[in-house]
Amino acid sequence: MSILEVKNLSFSYPDKKILEDVSFEVEEGDFVCIVGTNGTGKSTLLKLILNILKPDSGEIKIKNIPSKQFDKYEEIAYVSQKATGFNKSFPATVREVVSAGLYSKTGMFHFNRAKDKKAVERAIERVGLTEYADKMIGKLSGGQQQRVFVAKALVNDPDMIFLDEPTVGIDIKAVDSICCLLGELNTAGITVIMVTHDISSVLYHSNKVLMLSEDGKANMTDSKTFNSETVMSHLHHNHNKEG
Amino acid sequence: MDILSYDFMQRALIVAVLISIITPLIGNIIVLKRLSSVGDALSHSGLAGVAIGLFLGANPIISAVIFSIIAALAIEGIRRSFSAYSEIATAVVLSFGVGIAAVFSGKVPNAANFNTFLFGSIVSISEFEMYVAAVLSIVVIITILILYRELFYITFDEEGAALSGVPVKTVNFIFTILTAIVVSVAARTVGSLVISSLMIIPVACSMIISKSYFTNTILSVVFAFIFTISGLFVSVVYDLKPGGTIVLIGIAVLIILIPFRRK
Ligand SMILES: Nc1ncnc2c1ncn2[C@@H]1O[C@H](COP(=O)(O)OP(=O)(O)O)[C@@H](O)[C@H]1O
Ligand SMILES: [Mg+2]
């Protein structure tokens, strides 16, 4: 079943055309990597899907519901590109940050109950940070911080997760472990849609690649048919690690 | 010591305890949002309200609350129409408050009374003002408790909070009103000129040693409580201005704590 459907989507900022007539479909259980050079509109595309921005024309359906009417935000999760840009001296523990993720499910006037606390512990465990639950988030490494945001996204048991460049600015080992984590989540049934520059995750974990180009077009291919040479000609990044 | 047997001292203590609870609750969020200048602008606008209240013969604390709220709305309004200039919005409102306070302070019937609002005074709290302070403080505490999760989320990550369905604009608006109330309530006892210090110093102390948002909130109240009560007694015993004494004690503790900064 198609869990996300984008049809003839166009979008411009006042001074710049970003997407033109973009169409693609994501099936339940897919692991999609969105690639393209800087500024081609990858983050913008996620924001359009999540209804943070309004399309000029075209149609977006999440679980068969037009995105404008979609309101079950506890079923989909989003880790924004700016997630790790928080104030590093902010006194908050991993557990406190992950608990904030409960809000999209519980809403206002809610007192966290035993089952909410359990969901938080489980999400922290899922990303392998149980022993860091009481640590301040600003003291963790970049890779661990990114895992905290993944845990925050997982706390409501979503069936779809969007990530915007979760591997930027962290070391190669941490990149691998985040990608493996996402691979595991995908195997467990969560649809993963990730903007990335990291070619190895495209090769090892994703089954589909959506390539955005500078003229505003998008092209979805199978990861298998997507060879690294095509990637190199489109990305001016040198992250080619498979040699 | 039997200074507690004086009525004015009992009133001062009750109001001081209330202030030491509500000021850091607001101060925490102001510091973490890096909005310290808003506290300054609102307290100076409160001072304008005090001057006008005294000039018109109205209760100065109530007119301070009204003026600070108007100032808070003005800051929000200017910020919304010129989003790139939020710094200027705060500065303009602060200057406007100082201007009005300065102009009317020359016209108030009792200049000494106005001066107590600059640096604080403990002898001048009337019974009515004590009740006003109590009611407003309870409103502030309950609202902060109800909005604890929302305020944490917005302070940590405003965009993420909005996406999770936190009514960010409404909560921010309520928070600004609360700030206006707090600076007005605290004006009488600690003085308008030192309120923003009282918002910030206990938080600075607690941030040095606390390891979570929750403990940071609790500890900042504990610090504010210690500073306020000890400052009040020292100021009575040595006949000093309470606001300045409270702040200087706080700064002394902050300096002592700095070497213990958490790694
Ligand atoms: N709010 C905005 N207003 C105007 N232009 C924007 C805005 N956000 C992004 N842009 C521009 O749109 C283009 C696409 O941005 P973005 O989607 O962030 O690209 P990517 O994530 O692919 O690097 C960039 O050229 C960027 O400068
Ligand atoms: Mg981007």
XYZ file of C-alpha atoms and ligand atoms in Angstrom:
534
model
C 0.000 0.000 0.000
C 1.309 3.435 -0.744
C 1.846 5.326 2.492
C 2.928 8.593 0.864
C 1.833 9.920 -2.506
C 3.155 13.103 -4.078
C 1.564 14.183 -7.354
C 2.570 17.054 -9.660
C 3.943 19.045 -6.729
C 5.301 22.518 -7.452
C 6.648 25.041 -5.003
C 8.497 28.358 -5.145
C 9.790 30.737 -2.529
C 8.940 34.320 -3.506
C 12.306 34.744 -5.187
C 13.083 31.236 -6.327
C 11.477 28.254 -7.967
C 12.313 25.135 -5.972
C 10.218 22.149 -7.091
C 8.463 21.687 -10.396
C 5.963 18.973 -11.156
C 7.414 16.456 -8.734
C 5.672 13.086 -8.430
C 6.632 9.952 -6.535
C 5.210 7.302 -4.263
C 6.488 5.656 -1.122
C 5.260 2.191 -0.134
C 4.811 0.986 3.392
C 8.135 -0.398 4.628
C 10.286 1.519 2.145
C 13.613 3.081 3.088
C 13.920 6.130 0.856
C 16.996 8.306 0.584
C 16.487 11.800 -0.808
C 19.660 13.099 -2.431
C 20.657 16.204 -4.378
C 23.155 19.037 -4.167
C 22.807 21.728 -1.523
C 19.911 24.046 -2.155
C 17.924 21.784 -4.481
C 15.002 21.751 -2.058
C 15.339 18.549 -0.071
C 14.436 20.171 3.259
C 11.701 22.136 1.520
C 10.201 18.918 0.174
C 10.032 17.407 3.674
C 8.405 20.583 4.997
C 5.808 20.434 2.223
C 5.002 16.823 3.059
C 4.719 17.663 6.755
C 2.416 20.584 5.993
C 4.843 23.164 7.393
C 4.850 24.807 3.956
C 1.942 24.982 1.496
C 2.450 23.766 -2.076
C 1.701 26.125 -4.998
C 0.054 23.262 -6.803
C -0.110 19.504 -6.709
C -1.242 16.955 -4.235
C 0.295 15.220 -1.228
C -1.381 12.295 0.488
C -0.175 10.660 3.683
C -1.880 7.324 4.318
C -4.418 8.336 1.689
C -5.319 11.526 3.534
C -4.501 14.868 1.863
C -1.672 16.428 3.878
C -3.771 19.518 4.570
C -6.271 17.381 6.495
C -3.757 14.991 8.003
C -3.572 15.470 11.749
C -2.303 12.223 13.211
C 1.146 13.601 13.828
C 1.831 10.992 16.478
C 1.904 8.401 13.662
C 4.666 10.150 11.747
C 7.865 11.542 13.195
C 10.319 14.152 11.953
C 13.899 14.844 12.912
C 14.666 18.260 11.512
C 17.974 19.384 10.054
C 18.217 21.892 12.887
C 17.575 19.341 15.662
C 21.155 19.314 16.889
C 21.439 23.093 16.688
C 20.062 23.510 20.201
C 21.771 25.502 22.961
C 24.457 23.097 24.205
C 24.420 24.471 27.746
C 20.667 23.877 28.054
C 20.182 21.904 31.272
C 18.044 19.029 30.018
C 18.579 15.303 30.340
C 18.196 12.780 27.546
C 15.050 11.546 29.284
C 13.544 15.026 29.463
C 14.122 15.676 25.760
C 12.744 12.293 24.719
C 9.679 12.863 26.951
C 8.917 16.074 25.072
C 8.207 13.880 22.048
C 5.135 12.514 23.844
C 3.406 15.847 23.375
C 2.154 15.194 19.845
C 0.182 12.264 21.238
C -0.942 13.540 24.631
C -1.482 17.240 23.962
C -2.143 19.789 26.689
C -3.301 19.172 30.246
C -1.689 15.795 30.490
C 0.163 14.258 33.356
C 2.686 11.617 32.288
C 1.526 8.207 33.459
C 3.385 4.948 33.950
C 2.795 3.902 30.356
C 4.167 7.205 29.039
C 7.282 6.749 31.140
C 7.635 3.225 29.822
C 7.380 4.479 26.246
C 10.188 6.952 26.973
C 12.440 4.271 28.456
C 11.741 1.967 25.526
C 12.561 4.652 22.969
C 15.827 5.430 24.783
C 16.661 1.735 24.857
C 15.880 1.357 21.162
C 18.583 3.868 20.255
C 21.006 2.315 22.750
C 21.272 5.218 25.173
C 19.830 3.657 28.328
C 22.965 4.321 30.354
C 22.891 7.971 29.260
C 19.248 8.628 30.144
C 20.127 10.915 33.059
C 22.995 12.683 31.301
C 22.637 16.206 30.000
C 22.086 16.150 26.264
C 24.602 18.929 25.614
C 27.399 16.789 27.077
C 26.910 13.908 24.636
C 28.741 13.446 21.333
C 27.134 14.647 18.106
C 26.177 11.111 17.132
C 24.607 10.427 20.518
C 22.679 13.697 20.370
C 21.271 12.698 17.000
C 20.200 9.367 18.534
C 18.378 11.271 21.256
C 16.334 13.031 18.579
C 15.625 9.721 16.887
C 14.424 8.397 20.271
C 12.236 11.479 20.713
C 10.771 10.736 17.286
C 10.193 7.072 18.193
C 8.486 7.666 21.506
C 4.958 7.538 20.071
C 5.645 4.398 18.032
C 5.300 6.071 14.616
C 5.023 4.014 11.462
C 6.830 6.589 9.346
C 9.905 8.654 10.197
C 11.386 11.589 8.266
C 14.987 12.618 8.890
C 16.745 15.633 7.417
C 20.499 15.046 7.098
C 20.843 13.197 10.406
C 24.462 12.301 9.665
C 25.916 15.735 8.986
C 28.728 16.830 11.287
C 29.254 13.548 13.103
C 32.171 11.143 12.719
C 32.114 8.171 10.351
C 31.576 5.574 13.065
C 28.578 7.484 14.398
C 27.221 7.836 10.859
C 27.410 4.087 10.408
C 25.730 3.380 13.705
C 22.884 5.832 12.998
C 22.370 4.293 9.577
C 22.365 0.775 11.059
C 19.867 1.943 13.664
C 17.609 3.292 10.921
C 18.064 0.035 9.030
C 16.918 -1.894 12.112
C 13.902 0.368 12.558
C 13.052 -0.167 8.911
C 13.333 -3.931 9.298
C 10.964 -3.616 12.271
C 8.408 -2.132 9.892
C 8.914 1.640 10.070
C 8.974 3.487 6.763
C 12.110 5.638 6.670
C 12.485 8.749 4.521
C 15.869 10.372 4.921
C 17.617 13.287 3.291
C 21.289 12.420 3.138
C 24.642 12.984 1.498
C 25.904 9.696 2.779
C 26.294 7.312 -0.145
C 26.915 4.191 1.892
C 23.514 4.430 3.544
C 21.964 4.710 0.092
C 23.776 1.555 -0.946
C 23.347 -0.551 2.161
C 20.033 0.389 3.701
C 17.685 2.106 1.278
C 15.588 0.429 -1.353
C 14.639 3.627 -3.177
C 16.414 6.852 -4.021
C 14.740 10.135 -4.824
C 17.131 12.425 -6.625
C 16.345 16.127 -6.767
C 18.047 18.156 -9.451
C 18.667 21.861 -9.770
C 15.949 22.385 -12.364
C 13.328 21.424 -9.753
C 12.708 17.931 -11.112
C 12.789 14.771 -9.058
C 13.448 11.257 -10.155
C 12.829 8.147 -8.114
C 14.812 5.005 -8.796
C 15.528 1.663 -7.257
C 18.635 1.755 -5.064
C 20.012 -1.230 -6.976
C 19.950 0.561 -10.303
C 21.330 3.679 -8.704
C 25.059 3.307 -9.032
C 27.593 5.362 -7.231
C 28.828 7.020 -10.436
C 25.492 8.720 -10.902
C 25.750 9.896 -7.345
C 29.212 11.314 -7.839
C 28.118 13.320 -10.836
C 25.276 14.868 -8.866
C 26.850 15.422 -5.501
C 29.917 17.516 -5.058
C 30.528 15.668 -1.818
C 33.364 13.187 -1.430
C 31.698 10.781 0.865
C 32.352 7.821 -1.363
C 33.486 5.260 1.146
C 32.921 1.974 -0.636
C 36.068 2.661 -2.745
C 15.807 39.052 67.085
C 12.306 40.302 67.366
C 12.146 42.272 64.138
C 9.583 39.702 63.000
C 7.129 41.089 65.499
C 6.701 44.175 63.339
C 3.699 43.930 61.024
C 5.579 45.486 58.122
C 8.337 42.923 58.495
C 5.858 40.049 58.419
C 4.287 41.455 55.288
C 7.707 41.959 53.739
C 8.636 38.360 54.489
C 5.469 36.932 52.997
C 5.891 38.974 49.823
C 9.594 38.115 49.695
C 8.860 34.395 49.849
C 6.343 34.749 47.029
C 8.789 36.754 44.940
C 11.549 34.230 45.519
C 9.291 31.543 44.056
C 7.842 33.326 41.037
C 10.871 35.320 39.905
C 13.175 32.366 39.148
C 10.301 30.364 37.611
C 10.057 33.108 35.007
C 13.799 33.788 35.043
C 14.653 30.222 34.065
C 12.795 30.470 30.804
C 13.985 34.009 30.130
C 17.610 32.951 30.569
C 17.301 29.765 28.527
C 15.518 31.615 25.711
C 18.202 34.280 25.875
C 15.584 36.984 26.396
C 17.103 38.752 29.386
C 16.482 42.142 27.806
C 12.711 41.558 27.813
C 12.728 41.324 31.623
C 14.563 44.641 31.686
C 12.146 46.340 29.311
C 9.104 45.140 31.236
C 10.441 46.176 34.621
C 11.198 49.663 33.325
C 7.712 49.894 31.849
C 6.395 48.792 35.223
C 8.233 51.735 36.689
C 6.395 54.015 34.266
C 3.170 52.466 35.545
C 4.236 53.161 39.125
C 4.928 56.829 38.331
C 1.599 57.282 36.559
C -0.248 55.410 39.296
C 1.242 57.640 41.985
C 0.568 60.732 39.854
C -3.096 59.769 39.446
C -3.454 58.624 43.018
C -4.084 54.998 41.997
C -2.412 51.948 43.528
C 1.071 51.871 41.958
C 1.378 48.072 41.880
C -1.836 47.681 39.942
C -0.914 50.412 37.482
C 2.503 48.775 37.134
C 0.863 45.464 36.220
C -1.314 47.200 33.628
C 1.632 49.095 32.165
C 3.905 46.073 31.989
C 1.209 44.090 30.219
C 0.735 46.888 27.686
C 4.508 46.963 27.212
C 4.562 43.188 26.758
C 1.870 43.440 24.090
C 3.772 46.257 22.403
C 6.945 44.169 22.250
C 5.003 41.242 20.758
C 3.251 43.544 18.295
C 6.385 45.300 17.089
C 8.140 41.986 16.846
C 5.405 40.517 14.727
C 5.314 43.388 12.246
C 9.088 43.798 12.019
C 10.347 40.333 12.824
C 13.930 41.214 11.947
C 14.011 43.906 14.622
C 12.971 42.193 17.847
C 16.024 43.647 19.612
C 14.906 47.130 18.667
C 11.339 46.436 19.830
C 12.621 45.621 23.293
C 14.938 48.621 23.390
C 12.213 51.015 22.223
C 9.766 49.790 24.862
C 12.447 50.040 27.554
C 13.292 53.613 26.543
C 9.636 54.560 26.419
C 9.155 53.196 29.946
C 12.169 55.074 31.273
C 10.997 58.261 29.537
C 7.518 58.127 31.033
C 8.846 57.166 34.463
C 11.304 60.064 34.402
C 8.738 62.633 33.264
C 6.063 61.643 35.776
C 8.436 61.022 38.684
C 8.893 64.796 38.847
C 5.129 65.213 39.108
C 4.267 62.644 41.746
C 3.037 64.065 45.067
C 5.411 61.930 47.117
C 8.808 61.486 45.485
C 10.116 59.323 48.318
C 7.376 56.801 47.606
C 8.465 56.661 43.957
C 12.066 56.076 44.991
C 11.101 52.955 46.933
C 10.158 51.391 43.617
C 13.604 52.008 42.197
C 15.596 50.103 44.787
C 12.910 48.379 46.827
C 11.589 48.922 50.301
C 10.206 46.655 52.938
C 8.520 49.136 55.207
C 6.119 50.371 52.548
C 4.167 47.189 51.693
C 0.547 47.741 52.670
C -1.787 44.936 53.605
C -3.718 45.455 50.371
C -0.511 45.158 48.348
C 0.367 41.982 50.178
C -2.939 40.441 49.108
C -2.475 41.623 45.531
C 0.980 40.049 45.526
C -0.381 36.804 46.968
C -3.184 36.446 44.422
C -0.962 37.308 41.462
C 1.769 34.959 42.680
C -0.652 32.070 42.972
C -1.880 32.760 39.436
C 1.718 32.733 38.179
C 2.672 29.528 40.000
C -0.399 27.602 38.863
C -0.021 28.742 35.257
C 3.653 27.780 35.177
C 2.813 24.346 36.610
C 0.047 23.759 34.071
C 2.262 24.859 31.186
C 5.409 23.099 32.449
C 5.680 20.698 29.472
C 4.798 23.341 26.894
C 7.278 25.855 28.302
C 10.049 23.259 28.437
C 9.417 22.191 24.837
C 9.186 25.738 23.474
C 12.271 26.841 25.367
C 14.284 23.875 24.152
C 13.065 23.781 20.545
C 10.363 26.190 19.444
C 10.011 24.796 15.923
C 9.784 21.224 17.167
C 7.204 22.259 19.755
C 5.033 23.892 17.095
C 5.237 20.734 14.982
C 4.161 18.573 17.909
C 1.063 20.690 18.323
C 2.138 22.999 21.159
C 0.172 26.250 20.738
C 3.431 28.191 20.656
C 2.029 31.680 20.091
C -0.571 31.374 22.848
C 1.897 29.948 25.341
C 4.487 32.623 24.518
C 1.824 35.261 24.950
C 0.722 33.909 28.330
C 4.343 33.729 29.395
C 4.906 37.392 28.513
C 1.870 38.389 30.575
C 3.215 36.364 33.505
C 6.554 38.126 33.181
C 4.772 41.467 33.306
C 2.941 40.413 36.478
C 6.111 39.179 38.155
C 8.139 42.328 37.513
C 5.299 44.438 38.898
C 4.782 42.343 42.010
C 8.501 42.350 42.725
C 8.883 46.078 42.101
C 7.760 47.171 45.565
C 10.013 44.884 47.582
C 13.188 44.520 45.538
C 12.876 47.528 43.224
C 12.433 47.806 39.473
C 16.109 48.313 38.819
C 17.159 44.966 40.249
C 14.262 42.697 39.253
C 15.925 41.425 36.140
C 19.034 40.619 38.186
C 16.852 38.657 40.556
C 15.444 36.771 37.577
C 18.863 35.907 36.258
C 21.309 35.402 39.147
C 19.548 32.469 40.900
C 19.250 30.775 37.494
C 22.920 31.400 36.765
C 23.761 29.770 40.111
C 21.534 26.753 39.574
C 22.771 26.216 36.005
C 26.263 25.745 37.401
C 25.320 22.700 39.433
C 22.059 21.278 38.124
C 21.982 18.347 35.727
C 18.412 18.483 34.466
C 15.708 21.000 33.612
C 13.659 19.887 36.587
C 16.441 20.246 39.165
C 17.469 23.507 37.544
C 13.976 24.877 38.111
C 13.830 23.719 41.730
C 17.354 24.860 42.584
C 16.839 28.316 41.113
C 13.862 28.755 43.456
C 15.971 27.543 46.393
C 18.741 30.010 45.533
C 16.308 32.879 45.066
C 14.703 32.018 48.388
C 18.038 32.040 50.216
C 19.152 35.310 48.584
C 15.856 37.071 49.188
C 15.358 36.103 52.810
C 18.971 36.624 53.845
C 19.109 39.890 51.876
C 15.972 41.102 53.573
C 17.314 40.456 57.072
C 20.739 41.915 56.316
C 19.093 44.999 54.862
C 16.969 45.495 57.968
C 19.808 44.928 60.394
C 22.240 47.240 58.594
C 19.632 49.638 57.241
C 20.449 48.937 53.570
C 18.242 48.902 50.490
C 16.779 45.356 50.217
C 16.972 45.010 46.404
C 20.656 45.829 46.194
C 21.493 43.670 49.200
C 19.645 40.654 47.749
C 21.395 40.989 44.397
C 24.861 41.440 45.924
C 24.431 38.337 48.087
C 23.391 36.443 44.955
C 26.420 37.617 43.039
C 28.728 36.663 45.921
C 27.284 33.127 45.904
C 27.579 32.969 42.105
C 31.278 33.855 42.285
C 31.821 31.200 44.948
C 30.040 28.597 42.810
C 31.830 29.250 39.526
C 34.833 26.978 40.308
C 32.363 24.107 40.890
C 31.026 24.260 37.371
C 29.867 20.832 36.218
C 32.183 19.194 33.749
N 12.280 30.372 3.960
C 12.918 30.536 2.781
N 12.699 31.633 2.018
C 13.323 31.782 0.841
N 14.195 30.912 0.322
C 14.460 29.796 1.028
C 13.842 29.551 2.296
N 14.293 28.363 2.786
C 15.156 27.899 1.853
N 15.260 28.742 0.813
C 16.067 28.529 -0.391
O 15.491 27.473 -1.121
C 16.491 26.613 -1.618
C 16.236 25.200 -1.154
O 16.434 25.139 0.258
P 16.453 23.753 1.042
O 15.164 23.058 0.817
O 16.825 24.053 2.434
O 17.632 22.987 0.288
P 18.382 21.649 0.697
O 17.775 21.116 1.931
O 18.213 20.751 -0.485
O 19.827 22.007 0.874
C 17.813 27.180 -1.179
O 18.355 27.916 -2.266
C 17.470 28.092 -0.050
O 18.349 29.175 -0.026
Mg 18.461 20.914 3.833
